[in-house]
CSV table of C-alpha atoms and ligand atoms in Angstrom, one decimal:
chain,number,residue,atom,x,y,z
Q,1,UNK,CA,0.1,-0.2,0.1
Q,2,UNK,CA,1.3,3.6,-0.9
Q,3,UNK,CA,0.9,6.2,1.6
Q,4,UNK,CA,0.8,9.8,0.9
Q,5,UNK,CA,3.0,12.5,2.2
Q,6,UNK,CA,2.3,13.4,5.8
Q,7,UNK,CA,2.9,16.8,6.7
Q,8,UNK,CA,5.9,18.4,8.0
Q,9,UNK,CA,6.1,17.5,12.1
Q,10,UNK,CA,3.7,14.8,11.8
Q,11,UNK,CA,3.9,12.9,15.0
Q,12,UNK,CA,4.2,9.0,14.8
Q,13,UNK,CA,3.2,7.6,18.0
Q,14,UNK,CA,2.2,4.7,20.1
Q,15,UNK,CA,-0.4,4.8,23.3
Q,16,UNK,CA,-1.0,2.8,26.6
Q,17,UNK,CA,-2.4,3.2,29.6
Q,18,UNK,CA,-1.1,2.8,33.2
Q,19,UNK,CA,-3.8,-0.2,34.5
Q,20,UNK,CA,-3.1,-2.1,31.3
Q,21,UNK,CA,0.7,-2.2,31.6
Q,22,UNK,CA,2.0,-1.0,34.8
Q,23,UNK,CA,1.3,-3.9,37.3
Q,24,UNK,CA,2.9,-3.1,40.9
Q,25,UNK,CA,-0.6,-2.5,41.9
Q,26,UNK,CA,0.3,-2.2,45.4
Q,27,UNK,CA,4.2,-0.9,45.2
Q,28,UNK,CA,5.1,2.4,45.5
Q,29,UNK,CA,2.5,3.7,47.5
Q,30,UNK,CA,-0.1,3.2,45.0
Q,31,UNK,CA,-3.6,2.5,46.4
Q,32,UNK,CA,-6.4,0.5,44.7
Q,33,UNK,CA,-8.0,1.8,42.0
Q,34,UNK,CA,-12.0,1.0,40.7
Q,35,UNK,CA,-10.3,-1.3,38.2
Q,36,UNK,CA,-8.3,-3.3,41.2
Q,37,UNK,CA,-11.8,-3.8,42.6
Q,38,UNK,CA,-13.8,-4.7,39.7
Q,39,UNK,CA,-11.0,-7.4,38.2
Q,40,UNK,CA,-10.9,-9.0,41.3
Q,41,UNK,CA,-14.5,-9.5,41.7
Q,42,UNK,CA,-15.5,-12.9,40.4
Q,43,UNK,CA,-16.9,-13.2,37.0
Q,44,UNK,CA,-16.2,-9.6,35.8
Q,45,UNK,CA,-13.1,-10.3,33.5
Q,46,UNK,CA,-12.3,-13.5,31.2
Q,47,UNK,CA,-10.5,-16.2,32.9
Q,48,UNK,CA,-10.4,-13.9,36.2
Q,49,UNK,CA,-7.6,-11.5,34.9
Q,50,UNK,CA,-6.4,-8.6,36.5
Q,51,UNK,CA,-4.2,-6.1,36.0
Q,52,UNK,CA,-1.8,-7.1,39.0
Q,53,UNK,CA,1.1,-7.8,36.7
Q,54,UNK,CA,-0.1,-6.6,33.6
Q,55,UNK,CA,2.9,-6.1,31.3
Q,56,UNK,CA,5.1,-5.3,34.2
Q,57,UNK,CA,5.9,-1.8,32.7
Q,58,UNK,CA,6.5,-0.5,36.5
Q,59,UNK,CA,9.4,-2.6,36.6
Q,60,UNK,CA,10.6,-2.5,32.8
Q,61,UNK,CA,10.7,1.4,32.0
Q,62,UNK,CA,14.1,1.4,30.6
Q,63,UNK,CA,13.6,-1.5,28.5
Q,64,UNK,CA,10.2,-0.2,27.2
Q,65,UNK,CA,11.5,3.3,26.2
Q,66,UNK,CA,14.1,1.7,24.7
Q,67,UNK,CA,11.6,0.0,22.5
Q,68,UNK,CA,10.2,3.0,21.5
Q,69,UNK,CA,13.4,4.6,20.6
Q,70,UNK,CA,14.0,1.2,18.3
Q,71,UNK,CA,10.9,2.0,16.9
Q,72,UNK,CA,12.1,5.7,16.2
Q,73,UNK,CA,8.8,7.4,18.0
Q,74,UNK,CA,8.4,11.0,17.7
Q,75,UNK,CA,5.8,10.7,20.9
Q,76,UNK,CA,4.4,8.5,23.2
Q,77,UNK,CA,0.9,8.7,25.0
Q,78,UNK,CA,0.7,6.9,28.3
Q,79,UNK,CA,-1.6,7.7,31.3
Q,80,UNK,CA,-1.0,8.8,34.9
Q,81,UNK,CA,-2.5,6.2,37.5
Q,82,UNK,CA,-4.5,8.7,39.8
Q,83,UNK,CA,-3.9,6.2,42.7
Q,84,UNK,CA,-0.2,6.2,42.2
Q,85,UNK,CA,0.1,9.9,42.3
Q,86,UNK,CA,-2.4,10.7,45.0
Q,87,UNK,CA,-3.3,7.3,46.6
Q,88,UNK,CA,-6.0,9.5,48.9
Q,89,UNK,CA,-7.7,10.7,45.6
Q,90,UNK,CA,-7.4,14.3,47.2
Q,91,UNK,CA,-4.5,15.4,49.0
Q,92,UNK,CA,-0.5,14.8,49.1
Q,93,UNK,CA,1.4,13.6,46.2
Q,94,UNK,CA,3.1,10.4,46.8
Q,95,UNK,CA,6.9,10.8,46.2
Q,96,UNK,CA,7.5,7.4,44.8
Q,97,UNK,CA,4.6,7.8,42.3
Q,98,UNK,CA,5.8,11.2,41.0
Q,99,UNK,CA,9.2,9.9,40.8
Q,100,UNK,CA,8.2,7.0,38.7
Q,101,UNK,CA,6.3,9.3,36.0
Q,102,UNK,CA,9.1,12.0,36.0
Q,103,UNK,CA,11.7,9.2,35.4
Q,104,UNK,CA,9.4,8.0,32.5
Q,105,UNK,CA,9.5,11.3,31.1
Q,106,UNK,CA,13.1,12.1,31.3
Q,107,UNK,CA,13.8,8.6,29.6
Q,108,UNK,CA,11.8,9.7,27.0
Q,109,UNK,CA,12.9,13.0,26.3
Q,110,UNK,CA,16.3,11.4,26.4
Q,111,UNK,CA,15.1,9.4,23.3
Q,112,UNK,CA,13.9,12.4,21.6
Q,113,UNK,CA,10.4,11.3,22.3
Q,114,UNK,CA,7.7,13.6,23.2
Q,115,UNK,CA,5.7,12.7,26.1
Q,116,UNK,CA,1.8,13.0,25.7
Q,117,UNK,CA,0.1,12.4,29.2
Q,118,UNK,CA,-3.5,11.5,29.8
Q,119,UNK,CA,-4.7,12.3,33.2
Q,120,UNK,CA,-7.7,9.8,33.3
Q,121,UNK,CA,-7.9,6.3,31.8
Q,122,UNK,CA,-10.5,4.8,33.9
Q,123,UNK,CA,-8.4,4.1,37.2
Q,124,UNK,CA,-10.2,6.2,39.6
Q,125,UNK,CA,-9.0,5.9,43.2
Q,126,UNK,CA,-11.5,3.2,45.0
Q,127,UNK,CA,-11.5,5.7,48.0
Q,128,UNK,CA,-13.0,8.0,45.6
Q,129,UNK,CA,-15.6,5.8,44.4
Q,130,UNK,CA,-16.4,4.8,48.3
Q,131,UNK,CA,-17.3,8.8,48.3
Q,132,UNK,CA,-19.9,8.5,45.1
Q,133,UNK,CA,-17.0,7.9,42.1
Q,134,UNK,CA,-17.9,10.4,39.3
Q,135,UNK,CA,-21.6,10.6,40.0
Q,136,UNK,CA,-20.8,12.5,43.0
Q,137,UNK,CA,-21.2,16.2,42.9
Q,138,UNK,CA,-17.6,16.6,43.9
Q,139,UNK,CA,-15.9,14.9,41.1
Q,140,UNK,CA,-15.1,17.5,39.1
Q,141,UNK,CA,-13.4,19.2,41.9
Q,142,UNK,CA,-11.4,16.1,42.9
Q,143,UNK,CA,-10.5,15.8,39.2
Q,144,UNK,CA,-9.3,19.5,39.1
Q,145,UNK,CA,-7.4,19.1,42.2
Q,146,UNK,CA,-5.7,16.0,40.8
Q,147,UNK,CA,-4.5,17.8,37.5
Q,148,UNK,CA,-3.1,20.7,39.5
Q,149,UNK,CA,-0.9,18.2,41.4
Q,150,UNK,CA,-0.2,16.3,38.3
Q,151,UNK,CA,1.0,19.5,36.5
Q,152,UNK,CA,2.9,20.8,39.5
Q,153,UNK,CA,4.8,17.2,39.3
Q,154,UNK,CA,5.3,17.0,35.1
Q,155,UNK,CA,4.7,20.4,34.0
Q,156,UNK,CA,8.3,20.8,33.3
Q,157,UNK,CA,8.6,17.8,31.3
Q,158,UNK,CA,5.4,17.3,29.5
Q,159,UNK,CA,3.3,20.1,27.5
Q,160,UNK,CA,0.9,18.0,25.8
Q,161,UNK,CA,-2.1,16.7,27.9
Q,162,UNK,CA,-5.2,14.8,27.7
Q,163,UNK,CA,-7.7,15.1,30.2
Q,164,UNK,CA,-9.9,12.1,29.9
Q,165,UNK,CA,-9.8,8.9,27.9
Q,166,UNK,CA,-13.2,7.9,26.1
Q,167,UNK,CA,-15.5,9.4,28.9
Q,168,UNK,CA,-18.2,7.1,27.0
Q,169,UNK,CA,-16.7,3.9,28.1
Q,170,UNK,CA,-16.0,5.4,31.7
Q,171,UNK,CA,-19.8,6.6,31.8
Q,172,UNK,CA,-22.1,4.0,29.8
Q,173,UNK,CA,-19.9,1.0,30.0
Q,174,UNK,CA,-18.9,1.5,33.5
Q,175,UNK,CA,-22.6,2.8,35.1
Q,176,UNK,CA,-25.1,1.5,32.6
Q,177,UNK,CA,-23.8,-1.6,30.7
Q,178,UNK,CA,-21.7,-2.6,33.6
Q,179,UNK,CA,-19.1,-4.2,31.6
Q,180,UNK,CA,-16.4,-1.9,33.4
Q,181,UNK,CA,-15.6,-0.8,36.5
Q,182,UNK,CA,-17.2,0.2,38.5
Q,183,UNK,CA,-19.7,-2.3,37.1
Q,184,UNK,CA,-23.1,-0.2,38.0
Q,185,UNK,CA,-26.1,-0.7,35.8
Q,186,UNK,CA,-28.2,2.5,36.2
Q,187,UNK,CA,-28.9,4.7,32.7
Q,188,UNK,CA,-29.8,7.5,34.9
Q,189,UNK,CA,-26.3,7.5,36.7
Q,190,UNK,CA,-24.6,6.7,33.6
Q,191,UNK,CA,-25.8,10.2,32.1
Q,192,UNK,CA,-25.0,11.9,35.3
Q,193,UNK,CA,-21.3,10.6,35.1
Q,194,UNK,CA,-21.2,11.8,31.5
Q,195,UNK,CA,-22.2,15.1,32.6
Q,196,UNK,CA,-19.5,15.2,35.4
Q,197,UNK,CA,-16.8,13.8,33.3
Q,198,UNK,CA,-17.4,16.7,30.9
Q,199,UNK,CA,-17.6,19.4,33.6
Q,200,UNK,CA,-14.2,17.6,35.2
Q,201,UNK,CA,-12.6,17.8,31.7
Q,202,UNK,CA,-13.0,21.5,31.5
Q,203,UNK,CA,-12.1,22.1,35.4
Q,204,UNK,CA,-9.1,20.1,34.5
Q,205,UNK,CA,-8.0,21.6,31.2
Q,206,UNK,CA,-9.0,25.1,32.8
Q,207,UNK,CA,-6.3,24.3,35.8
Q,208,UNK,CA,-3.5,23.6,33.3
Q,209,UNK,CA,-4.1,26.4,31.1
Q,210,UNK,CA,-3.9,28.6,34.0
Q,211,UNK,CA,-0.5,27.3,35.1
Q,212,UNK,CA,0.9,27.1,31.7
Q,213,UNK,CA,-1.1,28.9,28.9
Q,214,UNK,CA,1.2,27.8,26.4
Q,215,UNK,CA,0.6,24.0,27.2
Q,216,UNK,CA,-1.9,21.9,24.7
Q,217,UNK,CA,-4.9,20.6,26.6
Q,218,UNK,CA,-7.5,18.1,25.0
Q,219,UNK,CA,-9.9,15.3,25.5
Q,220,UNK,CA,-9.6,11.8,23.9
Q,221,UNK,CA,-13.0,10.6,22.5
Q,222,UNK,CA,-13.7,7.2,20.9
Q,223,UNK,CA,-15.9,8.4,18.1
Q,224,UNK,CA,-17.7,5.7,16.5
Q,225,UNK,CA,-19.4,6.3,13.3
Q,226,UNK,CA,-23.0,5.0,13.7
Q,227,UNK,CA,-24.4,4.2,10.1
Q,228,UNK,CA,-27.8,2.8,9.0
Q,229,UNK,CA,-27.6,-1.1,8.4
Q,230,UNK,CA,-29.7,-0.5,5.1
Q,231,UNK,CA,-30.1,2.4,3.2
Q,232,UNK,CA,-33.6,3.1,5.0
Q,233,UNK,CA,-35.1,6.4,6.6
Q,234,UNK,CA,-35.8,4.5,10.1
Q,235,UNK,CA,-32.5,2.9,10.2
Q,236,UNK,CA,-30.7,6.5,9.5
Q,237,UNK,CA,-32.7,7.6,12.4
Q,238,UNK,CA,-32.1,4.9,14.9
Q,239,UNK,CA,-28.1,5.4,13.7
Q,240,UNK,CA,-28.7,9.0,14.7
Q,241,UNK,CA,-30.2,8.3,18.0
Q,242,UNK,CA,-26.8,6.2,18.8
Q,243,UNK,CA,-24.7,9.1,17.1
Q,244,UNK,CA,-26.2,11.0,19.9
Q,245,UNK,CA,-24.8,9.2,22.6
Q,246,UNK,CA,-21.9,7.8,21.4
Q,247,UNK,CA,-20.4,10.9,19.8
Q,248,UNK,CA,-22.4,14.2,19.9
Q,249,UNK,CA,-22.8,14.5,23.2
Q,250,UNK,CA,-19.0,14.2,24.0
Q,251,UNK,CA,-18.4,16.4,21.3
Q,252,UNK,CA,-20.7,19.3,22.0
Q,253,UNK,CA,-20.0,19.2,25.6
Q,254,UNK,CA,-16.0,19.1,25.3
Q,255,UNK,CA,-15.8,21.5,22.0
Q,256,UNK,CA,-18.6,24.1,22.5
Q,257,UNK,CA,-19.8,23.4,26.6
Q,258,UNK,CA,-23.0,22.6,25.4
Q,259,UNK,CA,-25.6,20.0,25.8
Q,260,UNK,CA,-27.7,18.9,22.7
Q,261,UNK,CA,-31.3,19.6,23.1
Q,262,UNK,CA,-32.0,15.6,22.6
Q,263,UNK,CA,-29.7,14.7,25.7
Q,264,UNK,CA,-31.6,17.1,27.8
Q,265,UNK,CA,-34.8,15.5,26.7
Q,266,UNK,CA,-33.3,11.8,27.7
Q,267,UNK,CA,-32.4,13.2,31.0
Q,268,UNK,CA,-35.6,14.5,31.8
Q,269,UNK,CA,-36.9,11.4,31.4
Q,270,UNK,CA,-34.8,9.6,33.2
Q,271,UNK,CA,-34.9,12.1,35.8
Q,272,UNK,CA,-31.2,13.2,35.7
Q,273,UNK,CA,-30.7,16.5,37.3
Q,274,UNK,CA,-27.9,18.3,36.1
Q,275,UNK,CA,-27.4,21.9,35.2
Q,276,UNK,CA,-26.2,22.1,32.1
Q,277,UNK,CA,-24.8,25.8,32.6
Q,278,UNK,CA,-22.0,23.9,34.4
Q,279,UNK,CA,-20.5,23.2,31.3
Q,280,UNK,CA,-20.6,26.6,29.9
Q,281,UNK,CA,-19.3,28.3,33.5
Q,282,UNK,CA,-16.4,26.1,33.3
Q,283,UNK,CA,-15.8,25.9,29.4
Q,284,UNK,CA,-12.3,26.0,28.3
Q,285,UNK,CA,-11.2,25.6,24.8
Q,286,UNK,CA,-9.5,22.8,23.9
Q,287,UNK,CA,-6.3,22.9,21.8
Q,288,UNK,CA,-6.7,19.7,20.2
Q,289,UNK,CA,-9.0,16.8,20.2
Q,290,UNK,CA,-7.9,13.3,20.3
Q,291,UNK,CA,-9.8,10.9,18.1
Q,292,UNK,CA,-9.8,6.9,18.9
Q,293,UNK,CA,-10.9,5.1,16.0
Q,294,UNK,CA,-11.2,1.2,15.5
Q,295,UNK,CA,-14.5,0.6,13.7
Q,296,UNK,CA,-17.9,1.3,12.6
Q,297,UNK,CA,-21.3,0.8,14.3
Q,298,UNK,CA,-24.1,-0.2,12.1
Q,299,UNK,CA,-27.5,0.1,13.4
Q,300,UNK,CA,-30.8,-0.8,12.7
Q,301,UNK,CA,-34.4,0.2,13.6
Q,302,UNK,CA,-36.2,-2.3,15.8
Q,303,UNK,CA,-39.6,-1.6,16.6
Q,304,UNK,CA,-40.2,-1.3,20.3
Q,305,UNK,CA,-36.6,-2.3,21.3
Q,306,UNK,CA,-35.4,-0.6,24.4
Q,307,UNK,CA,-32.6,1.3,24.1
Q,308,UNK,CA,-28.9,-0.4,24.5
Q,309,UNK,CA,-27.5,-0.2,28.1
Q,310,UNK,CA,-24.2,1.5,26.4
Q,311,UNK,CA,-26.5,4.2,24.5
Q,312,UNK,CA,-29.4,4.9,27.0
Q,313,UNK,CA,-32.1,6.9,25.5
Q,314,UNK,CA,-31.4,5.6,21.8
Q,315,UNK,CA,-34.5,3.7,21.8
Q,316,UNK,CA,-35.7,1.3,18.9
Q,317,UNK,CA,-31.8,1.2,17.6
Q,318,UNK,CA,-30.2,-1.8,17.7
Q,319,UNK,CA,-26.4,-2.7,16.8
Q,320,UNK,CA,-26.1,-5.2,13.8
Q,321,UNK,CA,-22.7,-7.5,13.5
Q,322,UNK,CA,-20.5,-6.7,10.8
Q,323,UNK,CA,-20.7,-8.1,7.5
Q,324,UNK,CA,-17.1,-8.2,6.1
Q,325,UNK,CA,-13.9,-9.2,7.9
Q,326,UNK,CA,-13.5,-8.6,11.5
Q,327,UNK,CA,-10.5,-8.2,14.4
Q,328,UNK,CA,-10.7,-10.7,17.1
Q,329,UNK,CA,-12.6,-8.1,19.2
Q,330,UNK,CA,-15.6,-9.1,16.6
Q,331,UNK,CA,-15.1,-5.1,15.1
Q,332,UNK,CA,-15.3,-4.6,11.4
Q,333,UNK,CA,-12.4,-3.4,9.5
Q,334,UNK,CA,-13.5,-0.4,7.9
Q,335,UNK,CA,-10.8,2.5,7.1
Q,336,UNK,CA,-13.1,4.5,5.5
Q,337,UNK,CA,-15.0,5.1,8.7
Q,338,UNK,CA,-11.8,6.7,9.9
Q,339,UNK,CA,-11.6,9.3,6.8
Q,340,UNK,CA,-15.2,10.2,7.3
Q,341,UNK,CA,-14.9,10.6,10.9
Q,342,UNK,CA,-11.9,13.1,10.9
Q,343,UNK,CA,-13.8,15.0,7.9
Q,344,UNK,CA,-17.0,15.2,10.1
Q,345,UNK,CA,-14.9,16.5,12.9
Q,346,UNK,CA,-13.2,19.0,11.0
Q,347,UNK,CA,-16.3,20.3,8.9
Q,348,UNK,CA,-18.3,20.6,12.4
Q,349,UNK,CA,-15.3,22.2,14.5
Q,350,UNK,CA,-12.8,24.0,11.9
Q,351,UNK,CA,-9.7,25.2,13.1
Q,352,UNK,CA,-9.2,22.4,15.5
Q,353,UNK,CA,-6.1,20.2,15.2
Q,354,UNK,CA,-6.9,16.9,15.7
Q,355,UNK,CA,-4.6,13.7,16.7
Q,356,UNK,CA,-5.4,9.8,16.0
Q,357,UNK,CA,-4.4,9.2,19.6
Q,358,UNK,CA,-5.7,5.7,19.1
Q,359,UNK,CA,-6.0,3.0,16.2
Q,360,UNK,CA,-5.0,-0.5,16.1
Q,361,UNK,CA,-6.4,-3.9,16.3
Q,362,UNK,CA,-6.3,-7.5,18.2
Q,363,UNK,CA,-5.6,-10.5,16.1
Q,364,UNK,CA,-4.5,-13.8,17.7
Q,365,UNK,CA,-0.9,-13.6,17.6
Q,366,UNK,CA,1.2,-17.0,17.7
Q,367,UNK,CA,4.7,-16.8,17.8
Q,368,UNK,CA,6.2,-19.4,15.2
Q,369,UNK,CA,9.8,-20.5,15.6
Q,370,UNK,CA,10.6,-17.0,17.2
Q,371,UNK,CA,8.8,-15.0,14.8
Q,372,UNK,CA,5.3,-13.4,15.3
Q,373,UNK,CA,4.0,-12.8,12.0
Q,374,UNK,CA,1.0,-10.5,12.5
Q,375,UNK,CA,0.2,-9.8,8.9
Q,376,UNK,CA,-3.8,-9.0,9.4
Q,377,UNK,CA,-2.5,-6.4,11.9
Q,378,UNK,CA,0.2,-4.5,9.3
Q,379,UNK,CA,-2.8,-4.7,6.8
Q,380,UNK,CA,-5.0,-2.9,9.1
Q,381,UNK,CA,-2.6,-0.7,10.5
Q,382,UNK,CA,-1.3,0.2,6.7
Q,383,UNK,CA,-5.1,0.7,5.5
Q,384,UNK,CA,-5.8,3.2,8.3
Q,385,UNK,CA,-2.5,5.3,8.0
Q,386,UNK,CA,-3.5,5.6,4.4
Q,387,UNK,CA,-7.3,6.6,5.7
Q,388,UNK,CA,-5.5,9.2,7.8
Q,389,UNK,CA,-3.5,10.4,4.6
Q,390,UNK,CA,-6.7,10.8,2.7
Q,391,UNK,CA,-8.4,12.9,5.5
Q,392,UNK,CA,-5.3,15.0,5.4
Q,393,UNK,CA,-5.5,15.6,1.5
Q,394,UNK,CA,-9.1,16.5,2.0
Q,395,UNK,CA,-7.9,19.4,4.4
Q,396,UNK,CA,-8.3,18.1,7.8
Q,397,UNK,CA,-5.6,19.3,10.1
Q,398,UNK,CA,-4.4,16.2,11.3
Q,399,UNK,CA,-1.3,16.4,13.5
Q,400,UNK,CA,-0.2,12.7,14.4
Q,401,UNK,CA,-1.2,8.9,14.5
Q,402,UNK,CA,-0.6,7.0,17.8
Q,403,UNK,CA,-1.1,3.2,17.3
Q,404,UNK,CA,-2.7,1.2,19.9
Q,405,UNK,CA,-0.6,-0.2,21.5
Q,406,UNK,CA,2.7,-0.3,22.0
Q,407,UNK,CA,2.7,-3.6,24.0
Q,408,UNK,CA,0.2,-6.6,24.4
Q,409,UNK,CA,-1.7,-5.6,27.5
Q,410,UNK,CA,-4.8,-6.1,29.7
Q,411,UNK,CA,-7.6,-5.8,27.7
Q,412,UNK,CA,-10.1,-4.6,30.3
Q,413,UNK,CA,-13.2,-7.1,31.1
Q,414,UNK,CA,-11.5,-9.2,27.9
Q,415,UNK,CA,-8.3,-10.1,30.5
Q,416,UNK,CA,-5.2,-10.8,28.2
Q,417,UNK,CA,-7.2,-12.5,25.7
Q,418,UNK,CA,-7.1,-9.7,23.2
Q,419,UNK,CA,-3.5,-8.7,22.4
Q,420,UNK,CA,-3.4,-5.2,20.4
Q,421,UNK,CA,0.6,-4.5,20.6
Q,422,UNK,CA,3.4,-3.9,18.3
Q,423,UNK,CA,5.3,-5.9,21.1
Q,424,UNK,CA,4.4,-9.4,22.0
Q,425,UNK,CA,4.2,-9.8,25.5
Q,426,UNK,CA,4.8,-13.5,26.8
Q,427,UNK,CA,2.6,-14.2,29.7
Q,428,UNK,CA,5.0,-16.5,31.6
Q,429,UNK,CA,8.3,-14.5,31.1
Q,430,UNK,CA,6.9,-10.9,30.4
Q,431,UNK,CA,9.9,-10.7,27.6
Q,432,UNK,CA,8.7,-8.8,24.7
Q,433,UNK,CA,9.3,-9.6,21.0
Q,434,UNK,CA,8.6,-7.3,18.2
Q,435,UNK,CA,5.9,-8.5,15.6
Q,436,UNK,CA,6.1,-8.1,11.9
Q,437,UNK,CA,3.7,-4.9,12.8
Q,438,UNK,CA,6.7,-3.4,15.0
Q,439,UNK,CA,9.0,-3.7,12.0
Q,440,UNK,CA,6.6,-2.3,9.6
Q,441,UNK,CA,6.0,0.4,11.7
Q,442,UNK,CA,9.4,1.2,12.2
Q,443,UNK,CA,10.0,1.2,8.6
Q,444,UNK,CA,7.4,3.7,7.9
Q,445,UNK,CA,8.5,5.9,10.3
Q,446,UNK,CA,12.0,5.7,8.9
Q,447,UNK,CA,10.7,6.0,5.3
Q,448,UNK,CA,10.6,10.0,6.1
Q,449,UNK,CA,6.9,10.2,5.0
Q,450,UNK,CA,6.9,13.1,7.6
Q,451,UNK,CA,9.0,15.4,8.8
Q,452,UNK,CA,9.3,14.3,12.5
Q,453,UNK,CA,10.6,17.5,14.7
Q,454,UNK,CA,7.9,19.6,16.5
Q,455,UNK,CA,4.3,19.5,15.9
G,1,IFM,O1,-7.5,-1.0,25.2
G,1,IFM,C1,-8.6,0.3,25.0
G,1,IFM,C2,-7.8,1.3,25.4
G,1,IFM,O2,-8.0,1.2,26.9
G,1,IFM,C3,-8.9,2.4,25.1
G,1,IFM,N1,-9.2,2.3,23.7
G,1,IFM,C4,-9.6,1.0,22.8
G,1,IFM,C5,-8.6,0.1,23.4
G,1,IFM,C6,-9.0,-1.2,22.8
G,1,IFM,O3,-10.2,-1.7,23.1
């Protein structure tokens, strides 16, 4: 596959998150997070897997940064574990936690890799969950205080920040579908949490911009095109209702500080009492938007169907299984959806730089004779890089692309059964080995299709 030329300064990166790779859950003063509790609850994850050891990144920092250097990454997106940095949730910074992330950032900078820090990738300190978690009125205040502490700790080493990763997952998978921590199944609570996450985003972004106006702050959304299963107006309307909860709620909340009228209607029916004005009050303009893209959802109208738990309020809408090839997650492979989504966001919110903050695929990786020939992943990544290039050619201001993920890791309720890494992690020895996709990515970066440098 040929790739268009990417702009000068385009970032080629890779992404991970703390709970998925760090392990060492009770070392260095870290306190438990909601994911520790959830994954240790029988029946919540496949095979009872937990993040206790994960990819043991906590003990293999130097080795992992060296892998990034070998790839030639321009940037690395990681997340800070809130319970490692502030074990009490609010209060004092844990010096060992601070030093761990400072060491990571120093090592990255020594390799010439830009550190991009995400504040929240779902690991709320359990102590805050016990005070109501994200549904509590105080949650945006807790988050703002954490952002302040994180910026105080790392602000001299990190100048690109993401507040929250995929708030749709935290709100609706965590509080309505119950398949993520904390495992609640109440649509009203989930809508409340979605709102409080968005307020939290603005509060945290405001804190960082106040401390360092020149630093770039944004949010990371998992934008999934909701396309009608067939060319039928009723399917199109059902798809639009899913799009509202999956995409527009978060785009509008984060980028305009508004609540779409249809979301207010759903909240009224559910009895959710939130003040939409709060978003406006705390609104902080984003310097960029992070787009996580994996697949397209095909939606059909089904008369009388209750709204799916992950899209509460999207009545009479059902998810139709993909008809073409799928990844090991059962997700369809639709690179066109990436171009489409980038163009849509860029048209709706002009002048906003975009990053693809995650893109990748799980496939069954089998080492054969010491080699992991993951050609399906190479094909997937290559097609999506080309799709990103098409968006740029169409005028989208896209600044970078981060592969999910650097390493095989803990894939939430799927445990270790789904692997997304460029590097294979042996579950017994935790040794890392480059897959064919790692060589492919290294060659892509080396091929000079971008200018490297600052972005
Ligand atoms: O592993 C996750 C990640 O934590 C958030 N985005 C999607 C990835 C694959 O499911």
